[in-house]
Amino acid sequence: MHPVTIGKYRIAACSKPLLSGRFGAQVSIASGRGSASTDRVMSFHDDFSTPDAAARYAIAQGIHWVQSATRTQ
């Protein structure tokens, strides 16, 4: 799944195979450039039947986080 950009944030998903044969989800939310850059990485407890399902969930959670963070600014 391709990264998504919302304002100054770049949201990228990563799925990883689990021992159970299912897939875990992680999302990276990055902003800034050079020494002023930040990257928040979140892993989720849910597991998914396909890597694509895990990635879609991670992107959705990343978008939700960005929308919540930008509402409070």
mmCIF file with all atom_site columns, C-alpha atoms in Angstrom:
data_model
loop_
_atom_site.group_PDB
_atom_site.id
_atom_site.type_symbol
_atom_site.label_atom_id
_atom_site.label_alt_id
_atom_site.label_comp_id
_atom_site.label_asym_id
_atom_site.label_entity_id
_atom_site.label_seq_id
_atom_site.pdbx_PDB_ins_code
_atom_site.Cartn_x
_atom_site.Cartn_y
_atom_site.Cartn_z
_atom_site.occupancy
_atom_site.B_iso_or_equiv
_atom_site.pdbx_formal_charge
_atom_site.auth_seq_id
_atom_site.auth_comp_id
_atom_site.auth_asym_id
_atom_site.auth_atom_id
_atom_site.pdbx_PDB_model_num
ATOM 1  C CA . MET A 1 1  ? 0.000  0.000   0.000  1.00 0.00 ? 1  MET A CA 1
ATOM 2  C CA . HIS A 1 2  ? 1.344  3.422   -0.946 1.00 0.00 ? 2  HIS A CA 1
ATOM 3  C CA . PRO A 1 3  ? 2.038  6.067   1.708  1.00 0.00 ? 3  PRO A CA 1
ATOM 4  C CA . VAL A 1 4  ? -0.556 8.799   2.229  1.00 0.00 ? 4  VAL A CA 1
ATOM 5  C CA . THR A 1 5  ? 0.292  12.472  2.763  1.00 0.00 ? 5  THR A CA 1
ATOM 6  C CA . ILE A 1 6  ? -1.978 14.732  4.796  1.00 0.00 ? 6  ILE A CA 1
ATOM 7  C CA . GLY A 1 7  ? -0.604 18.232  5.257  1.00 0.00 ? 7  GLY A CA 1
ATOM 8  C CA . LYS A 1 8  ? 2.860  17.910  6.766  1.00 0.00 ? 8  LYS A CA 1
ATOM 9  C CA . TYR A 1 9  ? 2.373  14.229  7.693  1.00 0.00 ? 9  TYR A CA 1
ATOM 10 C CA . ARG A 1 10 ? 3.432  11.173  5.682  1.00 0.00 ? 10 ARG A CA 1
ATOM 11 C CA . ILE A 1 11 ? 1.591  8.006   6.739  1.00 0.00 ? 11 ILE A CA 1
ATOM 12 C CA . ALA A 1 12 ? 3.107  4.660   5.747  1.00 0.00 ? 12 ALA A CA 1
ATOM 13 C CA . ALA A 1 13 ? 1.883  1.177   6.668  1.00 0.00 ? 13 ALA A CA 1
ATOM 14 C CA . CYS A 1 14 ? 3.839  -1.995  7.232  1.00 0.00 ? 14 CYS A CA 1
ATOM 15 C CA . SER A 1 15 ? 2.412  -5.477  7.684  1.00 0.00 ? 15 SER A CA 1
ATOM 16 C CA . LYS A 1 16 ? 4.425  -8.271  9.251  1.00 0.00 ? 16 LYS A CA 1
ATOM 17 C CA . PRO A 1 17 ? 3.839  -12.020 9.286  1.00 0.00 ? 17 PRO A CA 1
ATOM 18 C CA . LEU A 1 18 ? 3.023  -13.512 12.684 1.00 0.00 ? 18 LEU A CA 1
ATOM 19 C CA . LEU A 1 19 ? 3.816  -17.006 13.921 1.00 0.00 ? 19 LEU A CA 1
ATOM 20 C CA . SER A 1 20 ? 0.108  -17.836 13.713 1.00 0.00 ? 20 SER A CA 1
ATOM 21 C CA . GLY A 1 21 ? 0.144  -17.348 9.934  1.00 0.00 ? 21 GLY A CA 1
ATOM 22 C CA . ARG A 1 22 ? -1.795 -14.099 10.217 1.00 0.00 ? 22 ARG A CA 1
ATOM 23 C CA . PHE A 1 23 ? -0.418 -10.562 9.862  1.00 0.00 ? 23 PHE A CA 1
ATOM 24 C CA . GLY A 1 24 ? 0.260  -7.706  12.236 1.00 0.00 ? 24 GLY A CA 1
ATOM 25 C CA . ALA A 1 25 ? 0.013  -4.013  11.404 1.00 0.00 ? 25 ALA A CA 1
ATOM 26 C CA . GLN A 1 26 ? 2.302  -1.053  12.027 1.00 0.00 ? 26 GLN A CA 1
ATOM 27 C CA . VAL A 1 27 ? 2.062  2.553   10.900 1.00 0.00 ? 27 VAL A CA 1
ATOM 28 C CA . SER A 1 28 ? 4.705  5.253   10.618 1.00 0.00 ? 28 SER A CA 1
ATOM 29 C CA . ILE A 1 29 ? 3.620  8.899   10.853 1.00 0.00 ? 29 ILE A CA 1
ATOM 30 C CA . ALA A 1 30 ? 6.490  11.159  9.845  1.00 0.00 ? 30 ALA A CA 1
ATOM 31 C CA . SER A 1 31 ? 6.771  14.935  9.580  1.00 0.00 ? 31 SER A CA 1
ATOM 32 C CA . GLY A 1 32 ? 9.473  17.540  9.146  1.00 0.00 ? 32 GLY A CA 1
ATOM 33 C CA . ARG A 1 33 ? 12.817 17.357  7.397  1.00 0.00 ? 33 ARG A CA 1
ATOM 34 C CA . GLY A 1 34 ? 16.414 16.817  8.366  1.00 0.00 ? 34 GLY A CA 1
ATOM 35 C CA . SER A 1 35 ? 17.243 17.382  12.023 1.00 0.00 ? 35 SER A CA 1
ATOM 36 C CA . ALA A 1 36 ? 13.722 18.743  12.606 1.00 0.00 ? 36 ALA A CA 1
ATOM 37 C CA . SER A 1 37 ? 12.017 15.512  11.512 1.00 0.00 ? 37 SER A CA 1
ATOM 38 C CA . THR A 1 38 ? 9.946  13.252  13.739 1.00 0.00 ? 38 THR A CA 1
ATOM 39 C CA . ASP A 1 39 ? 8.592  9.754   13.165 1.00 0.00 ? 39 ASP A CA 1
ATOM 40 C CA . ARG A 1 40 ? 5.949  8.136   15.335 1.00 0.00 ? 40 ARG A CA 1
ATOM 41 C CA . VAL A 1 41 ? 5.614  4.361   14.854 1.00 0.00 ? 41 VAL A CA 1
ATOM 42 C CA . MET A 1 42 ? 2.634  2.496   16.264 1.00 0.00 ? 42 MET A CA 1
ATOM 43 C CA . SER A 1 43 ? 2.048  -1.265  16.367 1.00 0.00 ? 43 SER A CA 1
ATOM 44 C CA . PHE A 1 44 ? -1.401 -2.745  16.868 1.00 0.00 ? 44 PHE A CA 1
ATOM 45 C CA . HIS A 1 45 ? -2.546 -5.827  18.802 1.00 0.00 ? 45 HIS A CA 1
ATOM 46 C CA . ASP A 1 46 ? -5.109 -6.850  16.185 1.00 0.00 ? 46 ASP A CA 1
ATOM 47 C CA . ASP A 1 47 ? -4.155 -9.476  13.621 1.00 0.00 ? 47 ASP A CA 1
ATOM 48 C CA . PHE A 1 48 ? -5.373 -9.823  10.047 1.00 0.00 ? 48 PHE A CA 1
ATOM 49 C CA . SER A 1 49 ? -5.824 -12.588 7.502  1.00 0.00 ? 49 SER A CA 1
ATOM 50 C CA . THR A 1 50 ? -3.874 -10.801 4.740  1.00 0.00 ? 50 THR A CA 1
ATOM 51 C CA . PRO A 1 51 ? -1.005 -8.303  4.606  1.00 0.00 ? 51 PRO A CA 1
ATOM 52 C CA . ASP A 1 52 ? -3.232 -5.925  2.619  1.00 0.00 ? 52 ASP A CA 1
ATOM 53 C CA . ALA A 1 53 ? -5.919 -5.967  5.323  1.00 0.00 ? 53 ALA A CA 1
ATOM 54 C CA . ALA A 1 54 ? -3.258 -5.191  7.943  1.00 0.00 ? 54 ALA A CA 1
ATOM 55 C CA . ALA A 1 55 ? -1.903 -2.311  5.843  1.00 0.00 ? 55 ALA A CA 1
ATOM 56 C CA . ARG A 1 56 ? -5.373 -0.838  5.244  1.00 0.00 ? 56 ARG A CA 1
ATOM 57 C CA . TYR A 1 57 ? -6.070 -0.914  8.979  1.00 0.00 ? 57 TYR A CA 1
ATOM 58 C CA . ALA A 1 58 ? -2.723 0.737   9.763  1.00 0.00 ? 58 ALA A CA 1
ATOM 59 C CA . ILE A 1 59 ? -3.301 3.528   7.219  1.00 0.00 ? 59 ILE A CA 1
ATOM 60 C CA . ALA A 1 60 ? -6.803 4.145   8.601  1.00 0.00 ? 60 ALA A CA 1
ATOM 61 C CA . GLN A 1 61 ? -5.422 4.384   12.142 1.00 0.00 ? 61 GLN A CA 1
ATOM 62 C CA . GLY A 1 62 ? -2.671 6.743   10.971 1.00 0.00 ? 62 GLY A CA 1
ATOM 63 C CA . ILE A 1 63 ? -5.195 8.994   9.242  1.00 0.00 ? 63 ILE A CA 1
ATOM 64 C CA . HIS A 1 64 ? -7.326 9.014   12.388 1.00 0.00 ? 64 HIS A CA 1
ATOM 65 C CA . TRP A 1 65 ? -4.293 9.987   14.506 1.00 0.00 ? 65 TRP A CA 1
ATOM 66 C CA . VAL A 1 66 ? -3.358 12.846  12.136 1.00 0.00 ? 66 VAL A CA 1
ATOM 67 C CA . GLN A 1 67 ? -6.922 14.150  12.028 1.00 0.00 ? 67 GLN A CA 1
ATOM 68 C CA . SER A 1 68 ? -7.107 14.088  15.831 1.00 0.00 ? 68 SER A CA 1
ATOM 69 C CA . ALA A 1 69 ? -3.712 15.766  16.197 1.00 0.00 ? 69 ALA A CA 1
ATOM 70 C CA . THR A 1 70 ? -4.496 18.531  13.714 1.00 0.00 ? 70 THR A CA 1
ATOM 71 C CA . ARG A 1 71 ? -7.889 19.284  15.309 1.00 0.00 ? 71 ARG A CA 1
ATOM 72 C CA . THR A 1 72 ? -6.229 20.187  18.605 1.00 0.00 ? 72 THR A CA 1
ATOM 73 C CA . GLN A 1 73 ? -3.665 22.583  17.090 1.00 0.00 ? 73 GLN A CA 1
#
